[in-house]
Tab-separated table of C-alpha atoms in Angstrom:
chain	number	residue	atom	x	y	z
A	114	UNK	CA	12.717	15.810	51.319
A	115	UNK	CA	14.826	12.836	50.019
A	116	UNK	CA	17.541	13.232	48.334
A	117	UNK	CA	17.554	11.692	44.854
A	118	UNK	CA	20.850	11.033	43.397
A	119	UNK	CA	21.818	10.511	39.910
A	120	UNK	CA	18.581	12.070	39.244
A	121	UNK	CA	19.953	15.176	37.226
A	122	UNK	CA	21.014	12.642	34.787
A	123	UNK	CA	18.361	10.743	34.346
A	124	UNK	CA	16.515	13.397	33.390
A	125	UNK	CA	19.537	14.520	31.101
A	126	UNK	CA	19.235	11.617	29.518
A	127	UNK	CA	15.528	11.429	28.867
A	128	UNK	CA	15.921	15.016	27.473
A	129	UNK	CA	18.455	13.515	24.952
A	130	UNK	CA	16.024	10.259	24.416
A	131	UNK	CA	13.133	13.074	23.444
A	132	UNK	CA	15.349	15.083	21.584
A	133	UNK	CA	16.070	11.703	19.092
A	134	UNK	CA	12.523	10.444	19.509
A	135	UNK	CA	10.663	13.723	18.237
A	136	UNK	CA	12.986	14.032	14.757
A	137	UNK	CA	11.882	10.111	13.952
A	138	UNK	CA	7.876	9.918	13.508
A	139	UNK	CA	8.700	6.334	14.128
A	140	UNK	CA	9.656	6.901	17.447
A	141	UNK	CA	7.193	9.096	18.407
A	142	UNK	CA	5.972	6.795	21.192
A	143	UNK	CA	8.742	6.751	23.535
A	144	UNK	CA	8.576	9.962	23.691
A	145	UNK	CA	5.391	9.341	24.974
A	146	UNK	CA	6.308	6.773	27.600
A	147	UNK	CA	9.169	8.466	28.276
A	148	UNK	CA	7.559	11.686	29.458
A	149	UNK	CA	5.529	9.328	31.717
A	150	UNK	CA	8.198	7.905	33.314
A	151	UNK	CA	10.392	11.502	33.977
A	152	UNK	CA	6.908	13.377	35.160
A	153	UNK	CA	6.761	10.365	38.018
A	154	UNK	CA	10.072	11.399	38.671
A	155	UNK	CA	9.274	14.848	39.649
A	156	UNK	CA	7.874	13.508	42.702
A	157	UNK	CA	10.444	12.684	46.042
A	158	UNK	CA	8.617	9.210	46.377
A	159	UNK	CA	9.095	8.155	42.896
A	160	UNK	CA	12.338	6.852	41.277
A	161	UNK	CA	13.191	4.647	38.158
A	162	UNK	CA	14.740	4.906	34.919
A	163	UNK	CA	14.429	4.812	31.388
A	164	UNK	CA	14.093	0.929	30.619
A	165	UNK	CA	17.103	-0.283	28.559
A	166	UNK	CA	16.361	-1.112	25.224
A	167	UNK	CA	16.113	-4.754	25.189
A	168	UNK	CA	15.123	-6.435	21.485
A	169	UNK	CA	12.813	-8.987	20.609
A	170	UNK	CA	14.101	-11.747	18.806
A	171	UNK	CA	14.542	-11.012	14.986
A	172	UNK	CA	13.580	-13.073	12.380
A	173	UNK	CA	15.782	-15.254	11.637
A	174	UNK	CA	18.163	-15.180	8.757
A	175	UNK	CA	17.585	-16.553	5.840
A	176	UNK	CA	19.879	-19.336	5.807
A	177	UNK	CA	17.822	-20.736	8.937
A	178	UNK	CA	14.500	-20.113	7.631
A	179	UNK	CA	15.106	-21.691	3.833
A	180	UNK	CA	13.668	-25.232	3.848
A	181	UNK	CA	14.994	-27.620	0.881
A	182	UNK	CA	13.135	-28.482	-1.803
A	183	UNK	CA	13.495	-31.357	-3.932
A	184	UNK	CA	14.885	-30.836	-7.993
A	185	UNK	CA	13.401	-31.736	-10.629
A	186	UNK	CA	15.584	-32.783	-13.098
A	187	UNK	CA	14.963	-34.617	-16.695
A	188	UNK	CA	17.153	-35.705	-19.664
A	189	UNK	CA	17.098	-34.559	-23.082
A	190	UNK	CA	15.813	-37.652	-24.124
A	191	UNK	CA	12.485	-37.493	-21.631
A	192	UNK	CA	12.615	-33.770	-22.047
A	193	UNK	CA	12.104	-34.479	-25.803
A	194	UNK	CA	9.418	-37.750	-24.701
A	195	UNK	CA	7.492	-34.714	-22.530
A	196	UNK	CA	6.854	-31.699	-25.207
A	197	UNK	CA	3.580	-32.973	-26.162
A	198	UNK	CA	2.329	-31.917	-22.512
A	199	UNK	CA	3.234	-29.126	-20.194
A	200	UNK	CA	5.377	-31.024	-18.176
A	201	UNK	CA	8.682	-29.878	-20.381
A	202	UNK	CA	7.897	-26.323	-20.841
A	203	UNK	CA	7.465	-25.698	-16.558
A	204	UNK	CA	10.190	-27.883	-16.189
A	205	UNK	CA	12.014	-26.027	-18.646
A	206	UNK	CA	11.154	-22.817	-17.018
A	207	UNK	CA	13.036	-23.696	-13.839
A	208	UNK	CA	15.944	-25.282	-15.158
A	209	UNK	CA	16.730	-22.256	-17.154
A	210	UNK	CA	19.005	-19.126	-15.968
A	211	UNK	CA	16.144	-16.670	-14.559
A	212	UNK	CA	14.527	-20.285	-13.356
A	213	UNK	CA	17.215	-21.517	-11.451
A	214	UNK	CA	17.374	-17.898	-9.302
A	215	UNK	CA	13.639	-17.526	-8.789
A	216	UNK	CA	12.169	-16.379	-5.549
A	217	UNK	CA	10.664	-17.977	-3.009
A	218	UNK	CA	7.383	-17.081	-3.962
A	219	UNK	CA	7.416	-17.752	-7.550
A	220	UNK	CA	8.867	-21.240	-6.802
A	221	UNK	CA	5.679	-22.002	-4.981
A	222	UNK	CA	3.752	-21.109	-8.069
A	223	UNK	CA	6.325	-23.743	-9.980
A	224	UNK	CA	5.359	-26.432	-7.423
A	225	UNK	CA	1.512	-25.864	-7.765
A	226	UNK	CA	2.026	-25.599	-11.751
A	227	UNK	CA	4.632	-28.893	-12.050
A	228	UNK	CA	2.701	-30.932	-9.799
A	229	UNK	CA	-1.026	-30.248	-11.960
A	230	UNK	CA	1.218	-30.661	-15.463
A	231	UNK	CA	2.577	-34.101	-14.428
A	232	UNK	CA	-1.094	-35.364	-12.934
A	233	UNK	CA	-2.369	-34.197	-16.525
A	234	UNK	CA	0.561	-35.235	-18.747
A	235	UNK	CA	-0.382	-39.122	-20.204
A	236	UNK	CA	3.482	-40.357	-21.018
A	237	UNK	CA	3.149	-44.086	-22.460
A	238	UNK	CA	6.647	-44.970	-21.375
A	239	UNK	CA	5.977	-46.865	-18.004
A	240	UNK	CA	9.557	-46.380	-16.228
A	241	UNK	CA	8.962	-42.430	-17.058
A	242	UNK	CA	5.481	-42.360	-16.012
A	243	UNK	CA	6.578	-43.865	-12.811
A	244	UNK	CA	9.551	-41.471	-12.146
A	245	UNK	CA	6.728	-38.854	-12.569
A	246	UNK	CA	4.155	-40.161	-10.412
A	247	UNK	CA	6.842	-40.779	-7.654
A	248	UNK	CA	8.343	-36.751	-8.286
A	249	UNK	CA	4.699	-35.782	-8.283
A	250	UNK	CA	4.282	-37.599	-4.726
A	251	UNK	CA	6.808	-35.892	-3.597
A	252	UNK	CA	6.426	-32.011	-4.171
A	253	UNK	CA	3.005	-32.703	-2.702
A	254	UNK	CA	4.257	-33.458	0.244
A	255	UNK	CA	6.590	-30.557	-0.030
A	256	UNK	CA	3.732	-28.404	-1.325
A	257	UNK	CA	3.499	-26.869	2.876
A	258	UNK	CA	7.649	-25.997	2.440
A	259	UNK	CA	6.936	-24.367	-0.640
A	260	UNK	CA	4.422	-21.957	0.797
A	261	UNK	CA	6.099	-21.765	4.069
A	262	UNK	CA	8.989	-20.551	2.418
A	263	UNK	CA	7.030	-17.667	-0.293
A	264	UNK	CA	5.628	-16.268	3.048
A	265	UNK	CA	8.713	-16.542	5.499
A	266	UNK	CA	11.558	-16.500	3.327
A	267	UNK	CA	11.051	-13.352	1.121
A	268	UNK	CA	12.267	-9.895	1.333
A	269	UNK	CA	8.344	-9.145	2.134
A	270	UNK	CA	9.245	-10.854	5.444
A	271	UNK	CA	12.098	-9.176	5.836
A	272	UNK	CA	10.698	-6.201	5.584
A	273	UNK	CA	7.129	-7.231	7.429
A	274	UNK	CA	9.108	-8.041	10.695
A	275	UNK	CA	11.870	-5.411	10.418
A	276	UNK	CA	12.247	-4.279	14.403
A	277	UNK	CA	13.964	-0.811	12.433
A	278	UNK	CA	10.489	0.483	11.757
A	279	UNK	CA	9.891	1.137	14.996
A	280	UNK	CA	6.870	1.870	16.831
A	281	UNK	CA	3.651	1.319	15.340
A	282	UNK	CA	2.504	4.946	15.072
A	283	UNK	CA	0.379	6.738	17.481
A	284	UNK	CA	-2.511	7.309	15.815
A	285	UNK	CA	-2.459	3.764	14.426
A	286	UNK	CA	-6.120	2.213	14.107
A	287	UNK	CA	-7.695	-0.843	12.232
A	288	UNK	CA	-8.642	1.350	9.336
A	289	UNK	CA	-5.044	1.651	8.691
A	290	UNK	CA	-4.702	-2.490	8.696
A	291	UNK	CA	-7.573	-3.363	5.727
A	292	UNK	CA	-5.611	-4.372	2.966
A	293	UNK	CA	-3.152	-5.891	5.207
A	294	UNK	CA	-6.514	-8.149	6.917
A	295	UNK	CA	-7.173	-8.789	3.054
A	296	UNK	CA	-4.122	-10.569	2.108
A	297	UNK	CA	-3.686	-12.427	4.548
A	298	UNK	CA	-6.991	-14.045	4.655
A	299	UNK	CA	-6.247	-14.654	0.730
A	300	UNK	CA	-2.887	-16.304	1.588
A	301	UNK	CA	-4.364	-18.307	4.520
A	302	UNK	CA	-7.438	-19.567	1.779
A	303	UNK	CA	-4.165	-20.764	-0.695
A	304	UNK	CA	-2.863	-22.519	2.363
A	305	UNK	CA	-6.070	-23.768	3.869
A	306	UNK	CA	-6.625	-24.985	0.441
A	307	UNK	CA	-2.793	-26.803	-0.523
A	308	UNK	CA	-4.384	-30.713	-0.274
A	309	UNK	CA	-6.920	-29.755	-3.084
A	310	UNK	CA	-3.913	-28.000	-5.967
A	311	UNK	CA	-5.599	-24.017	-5.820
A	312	UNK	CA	-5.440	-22.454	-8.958
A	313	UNK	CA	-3.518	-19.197	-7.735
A	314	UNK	CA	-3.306	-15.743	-9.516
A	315	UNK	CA	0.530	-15.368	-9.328
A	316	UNK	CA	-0.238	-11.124	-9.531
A	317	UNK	CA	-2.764	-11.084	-7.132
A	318	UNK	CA	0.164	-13.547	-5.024
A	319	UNK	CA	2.606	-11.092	-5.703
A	320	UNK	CA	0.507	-8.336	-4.468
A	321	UNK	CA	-0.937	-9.796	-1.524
A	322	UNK	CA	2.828	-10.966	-0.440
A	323	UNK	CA	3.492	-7.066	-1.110
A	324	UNK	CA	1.064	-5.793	1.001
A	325	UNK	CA	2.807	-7.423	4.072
A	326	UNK	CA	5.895	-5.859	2.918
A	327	UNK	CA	4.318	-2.550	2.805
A	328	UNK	CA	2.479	-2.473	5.944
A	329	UNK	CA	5.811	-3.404	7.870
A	330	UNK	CA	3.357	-4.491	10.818
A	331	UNK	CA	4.461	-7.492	12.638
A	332	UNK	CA	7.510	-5.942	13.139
A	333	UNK	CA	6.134	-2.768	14.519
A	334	UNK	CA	3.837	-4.719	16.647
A	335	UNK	CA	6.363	-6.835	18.656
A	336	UNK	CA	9.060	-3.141	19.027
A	337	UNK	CA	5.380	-1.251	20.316
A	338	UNK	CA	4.934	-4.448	22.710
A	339	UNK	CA	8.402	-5.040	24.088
A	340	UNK	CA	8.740	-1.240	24.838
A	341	UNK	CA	5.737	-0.795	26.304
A	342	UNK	CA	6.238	-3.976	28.356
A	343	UNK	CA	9.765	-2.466	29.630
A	344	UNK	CA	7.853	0.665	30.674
A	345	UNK	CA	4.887	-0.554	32.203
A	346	UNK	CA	6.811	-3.433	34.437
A	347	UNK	CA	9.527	-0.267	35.590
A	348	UNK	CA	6.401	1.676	36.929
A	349	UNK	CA	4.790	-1.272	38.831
A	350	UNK	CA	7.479	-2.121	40.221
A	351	UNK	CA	8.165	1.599	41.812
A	352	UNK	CA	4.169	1.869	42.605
A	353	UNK	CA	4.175	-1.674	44.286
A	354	UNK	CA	6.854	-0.011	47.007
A	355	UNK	CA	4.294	3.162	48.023
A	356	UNK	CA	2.645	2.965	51.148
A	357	UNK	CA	0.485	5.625	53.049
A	358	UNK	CA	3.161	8.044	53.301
A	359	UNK	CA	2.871	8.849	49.656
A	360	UNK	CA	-0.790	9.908	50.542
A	361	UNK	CA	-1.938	13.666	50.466
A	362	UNK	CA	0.205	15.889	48.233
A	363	UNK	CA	2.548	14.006	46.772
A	364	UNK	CA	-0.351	11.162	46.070
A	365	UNK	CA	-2.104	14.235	44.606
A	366	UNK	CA	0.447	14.864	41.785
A	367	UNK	CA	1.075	11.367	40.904
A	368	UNK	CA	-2.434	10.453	40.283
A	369	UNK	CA	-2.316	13.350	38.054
A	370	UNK	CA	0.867	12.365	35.822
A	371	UNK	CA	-1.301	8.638	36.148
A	372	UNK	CA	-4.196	10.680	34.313
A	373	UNK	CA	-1.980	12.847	32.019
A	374	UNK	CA	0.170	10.262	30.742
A	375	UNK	CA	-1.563	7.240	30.552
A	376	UNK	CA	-5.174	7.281	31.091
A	377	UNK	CA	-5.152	9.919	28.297
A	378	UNK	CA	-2.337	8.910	25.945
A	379	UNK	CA	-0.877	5.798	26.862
A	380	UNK	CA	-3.983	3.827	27.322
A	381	UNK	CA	-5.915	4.989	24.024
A	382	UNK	CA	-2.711	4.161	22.081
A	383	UNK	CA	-2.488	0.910	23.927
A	384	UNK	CA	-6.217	0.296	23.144
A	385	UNK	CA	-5.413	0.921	19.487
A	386	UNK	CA	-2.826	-1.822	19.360
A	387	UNK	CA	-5.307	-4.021	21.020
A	388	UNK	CA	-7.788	-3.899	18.452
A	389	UNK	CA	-5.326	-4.244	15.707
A	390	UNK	CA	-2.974	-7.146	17.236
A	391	UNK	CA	-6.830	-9.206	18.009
A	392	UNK	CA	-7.671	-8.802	14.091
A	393	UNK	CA	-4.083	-9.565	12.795
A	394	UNK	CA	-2.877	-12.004	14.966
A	395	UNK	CA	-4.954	-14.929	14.495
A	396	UNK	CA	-4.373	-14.559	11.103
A	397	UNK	CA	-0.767	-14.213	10.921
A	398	UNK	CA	-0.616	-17.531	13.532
A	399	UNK	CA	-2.761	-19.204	10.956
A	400	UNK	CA	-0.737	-18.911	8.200
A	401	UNK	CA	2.415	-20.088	10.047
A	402	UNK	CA	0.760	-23.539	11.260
A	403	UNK	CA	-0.387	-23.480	7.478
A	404	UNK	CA	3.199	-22.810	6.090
A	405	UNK	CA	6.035	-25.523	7.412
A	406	UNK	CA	8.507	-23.640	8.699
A	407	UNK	CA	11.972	-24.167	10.091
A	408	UNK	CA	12.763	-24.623	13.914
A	409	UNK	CA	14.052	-21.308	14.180
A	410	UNK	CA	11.189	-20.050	12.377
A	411	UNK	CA	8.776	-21.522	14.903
A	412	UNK	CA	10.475	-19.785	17.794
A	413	UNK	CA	10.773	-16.719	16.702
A	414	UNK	CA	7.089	-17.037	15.530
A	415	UNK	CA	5.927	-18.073	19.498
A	416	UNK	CA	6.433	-14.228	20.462
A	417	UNK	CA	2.922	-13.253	18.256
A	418	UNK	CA	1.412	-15.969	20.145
A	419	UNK	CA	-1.902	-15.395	21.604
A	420	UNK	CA	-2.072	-18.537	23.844
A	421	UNK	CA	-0.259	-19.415	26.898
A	422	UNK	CA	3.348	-20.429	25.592
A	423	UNK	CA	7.258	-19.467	27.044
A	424	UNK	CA	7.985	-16.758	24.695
A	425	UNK	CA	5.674	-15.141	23.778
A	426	UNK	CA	6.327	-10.927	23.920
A	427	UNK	CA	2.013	-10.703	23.319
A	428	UNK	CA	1.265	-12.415	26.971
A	429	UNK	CA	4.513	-10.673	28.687
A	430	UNK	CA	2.675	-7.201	26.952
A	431	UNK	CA	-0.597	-8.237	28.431
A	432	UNK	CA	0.475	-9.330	31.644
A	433	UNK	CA	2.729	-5.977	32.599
A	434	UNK	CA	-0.544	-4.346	31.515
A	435	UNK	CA	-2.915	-5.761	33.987
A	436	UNK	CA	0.407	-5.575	36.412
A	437	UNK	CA	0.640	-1.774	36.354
A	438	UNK	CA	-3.356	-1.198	36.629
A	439	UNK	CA	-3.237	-3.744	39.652
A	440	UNK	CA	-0.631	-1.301	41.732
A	441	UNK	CA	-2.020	1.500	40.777
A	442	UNK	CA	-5.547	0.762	41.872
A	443	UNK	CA	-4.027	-0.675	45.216
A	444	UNK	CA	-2.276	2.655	45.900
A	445	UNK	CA	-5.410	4.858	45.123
A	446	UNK	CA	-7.122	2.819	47.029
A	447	UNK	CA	-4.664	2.742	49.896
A	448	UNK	CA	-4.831	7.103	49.612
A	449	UNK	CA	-8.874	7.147	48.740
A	450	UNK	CA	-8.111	8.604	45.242
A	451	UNK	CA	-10.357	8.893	42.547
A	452	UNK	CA	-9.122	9.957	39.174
A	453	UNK	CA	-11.192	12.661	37.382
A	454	UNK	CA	-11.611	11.069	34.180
C-alpha cells in the first residue's frame, strides 16, 4: 500500500467544504464535485485536492463601464422659442431634479425620445435649427452608448453577473431560462433596430431589463463553468499519470466512482448547462456587439465567448471537458474496462 500523507486532511477539509455547501442550495454543486474528487481519493493510486477557488473576472465597476454622453442644454430664451413642439418638454424632463439622476435605462428612452422630438420640431430660427440638427447628429451617433449603457450599466447587470449567486442549480434546465430567452431577443430587436429610431415600450423595457436581473444567470453560468473547469482539469491530470498497475481492483473501484459521480450526476448536470449556455449565449454576445461598451466591458465580456478567443472561461470549460473524457477513456482502455451504464 502507499502511504498517502496529508490525506486525513484533505478529507477533513472536504468534510468541512460539504458541511458549508449542503446549508447553501446555491452551492449545492460542489458538493457534488467535491464528493467526486474525495471518493477517487479512497483509492491508493489516486491523489489530488480540492481545487482552490479561483474567480472569474467580475464585471467591472461602474465607473469603468459608464460611457459619456453628450448634454443637452438650452436657454430660457430657446426653451421659450421650443414649447410649441416637444423638444422643450423632454428636454425639460432631463434637466429637471428626478431628470438629472435618471438611470441608465431611462436615459436611453430620453435619447430615442429627444432625438424623434428635434427631427419633428420645425423651429424657423436658422442658427437654432442648426444647433438642433447638429445635437440631433450627435446623440445618434451616441444612440449605441446609450443602450450599451441601459444593459451594462444598471443594477440589473449587477445583479445578472453577480459571481455571489453561485452555482447555477442542479436541476437547472431550459424551461427554467424562457422569459430570460424572451427579453433578450426583445432587447437585441431594440438594438438590431437603433439606425431606424424604434418606438420602445419603456414598461415592457423596464421589465425585460428586470428579467435579467431576476434570473441572475450569466453570473451563475461563468461560477458553474470556472468550478467545474478547476475540477475536471485536477482529475485529468491525476488519471493522465495511471498506467497498468492501476488495473484489476483498484481500476475496478475507480471506474465505479467514474460512473457514480459523473456519468450519473456530473455529466447530466453538465449536459443541462450545455443546453442552456447554447440558447443564451449567442444572445447575450449579440447584444454586447449591439451595445458599445467600454474596454473593460469588452474583456470581461470575452469569458461568455463562444468562439476561439484568450479569455474566454466557455472554451477553457469545454476544453477540460473533452480533457477529462480523453484520460479516462485511455485508462479504461489501457485496463479493458467497460462502464455499466
Amino acid at each position: 500500500m502507499l502511504v498517502k500523507p496529508f490525506l486525513s486532511m484533505i478529507l477533513l477539509g472536504g468534510i468541512i467544504l460539504i458541511g458549508v455547501s449542503g446549508c447553501d442550495t446555491r452551492f449545492k454543486a460542489e458538493t457534488t464535485l467535491s464528493d467526486y474528487v474525495q471518493d477517487l481519493n479512497r483509492s491508493q493510486f489516486f491523489f489530488t485536492e480540492t481545487p482552490a477557488i479561483v474567480m472569474p473576472s467580475r464585471l467591472p465597476p461602474k465607473r469603468l463601464r459608464q460611457q459619456a454622453l453628450s448634454t443637452f442644454d438650452i436657454g430660457l430664451l430657446d426653451f421659450l422659442s421650443l414649447q410649441q413642439c416637444d423638444v422643450g418638454t423632454v428636454a425639460g424632463k432631463k434637466n429637471s431634479i428626478l431628470g438629472k439622476v435618471m438611470p441608465d435605462s431611462q436615459r436611453f428612452l430620453y435619447e430615442l425620445d429627444i432625438i424623434r422630438a428635434i427631427e419633428s420640431c420645425e423651429v424657423t430660427d436658422r442658427e437654432l435649427a442648426e444647433s438642433l440638427y447638429q445635437v440631433a447628429q450627435k446623440k445618434w451617433l451616441e444612440l449605441p452608448i446609450a443602450f450599451g449603457n441601459a444593459i451594462f450599466q444598471g443594477e440589473e447587470s449587477d445583479a445578472f453577473f453577480s459571481l455571489s449567486n453561485g452555482f447555477l442549480p442542479l436541476n437547472y434546465s431550459t424551461e427554467h431560462q424562457q422569459e430570460l430567452l424572451n427579453a433578450l431577443n426583445r432587447l437585441i430587436v431594440i438594438g438590431e433596430n437603433l439606425e431606424s429610431l424604434p418606438i420602445v415600450d419603456g414598461d415592457r423595457f423596464e421589465n425585460d431589463l428586470k428579467a435579467l436581473l431576476n434570473s441572475e444567470y450569466a453570473g451563475r453560468l461563468l461560477y458553474s463553468l470556472s468550478r467545474i473547469t478547476s475540477y475536471l482539469n485536477q482529475v485529468s491530470h491525476e488519471v493522465s499519470a495511471l498506467d497498468q498497475k492501476v488495473c484489476g481492483a483498484p481500476m475496478a473501484y475507480l471506474s465505479q466512482q467514474f460512473e457514480r459521480h459523473y456519468v450519473k450526476a456530473l455529466q447530466p448536470y453538465m449536459g443541462r448547462i450545455n443546453s442552456s449556455a447554447y440558447e443564451v449565449l449567442p444572445l447575450l454576445n449579440r447584444l454586447a456587439e449591439l451595445g458599445k461598451v467600454s474596454s473593460e466591458t469588452q474583456v470581461f465580456m470575452r469569458q461568455f465567448s463562444l468562439q476561439g478567443v484568450s479569455g474566454s472561461v466557455w472554451l477553457d470549460y469545454q476544453e477540460a471537458s473533452q480533457k477529462h473524457a480523453k484520460q479516462w477513456s485511455r485508462v479504461f482502455g489501457l485496463c479493458s474496462v467497460s462502464l455499466s451504464s
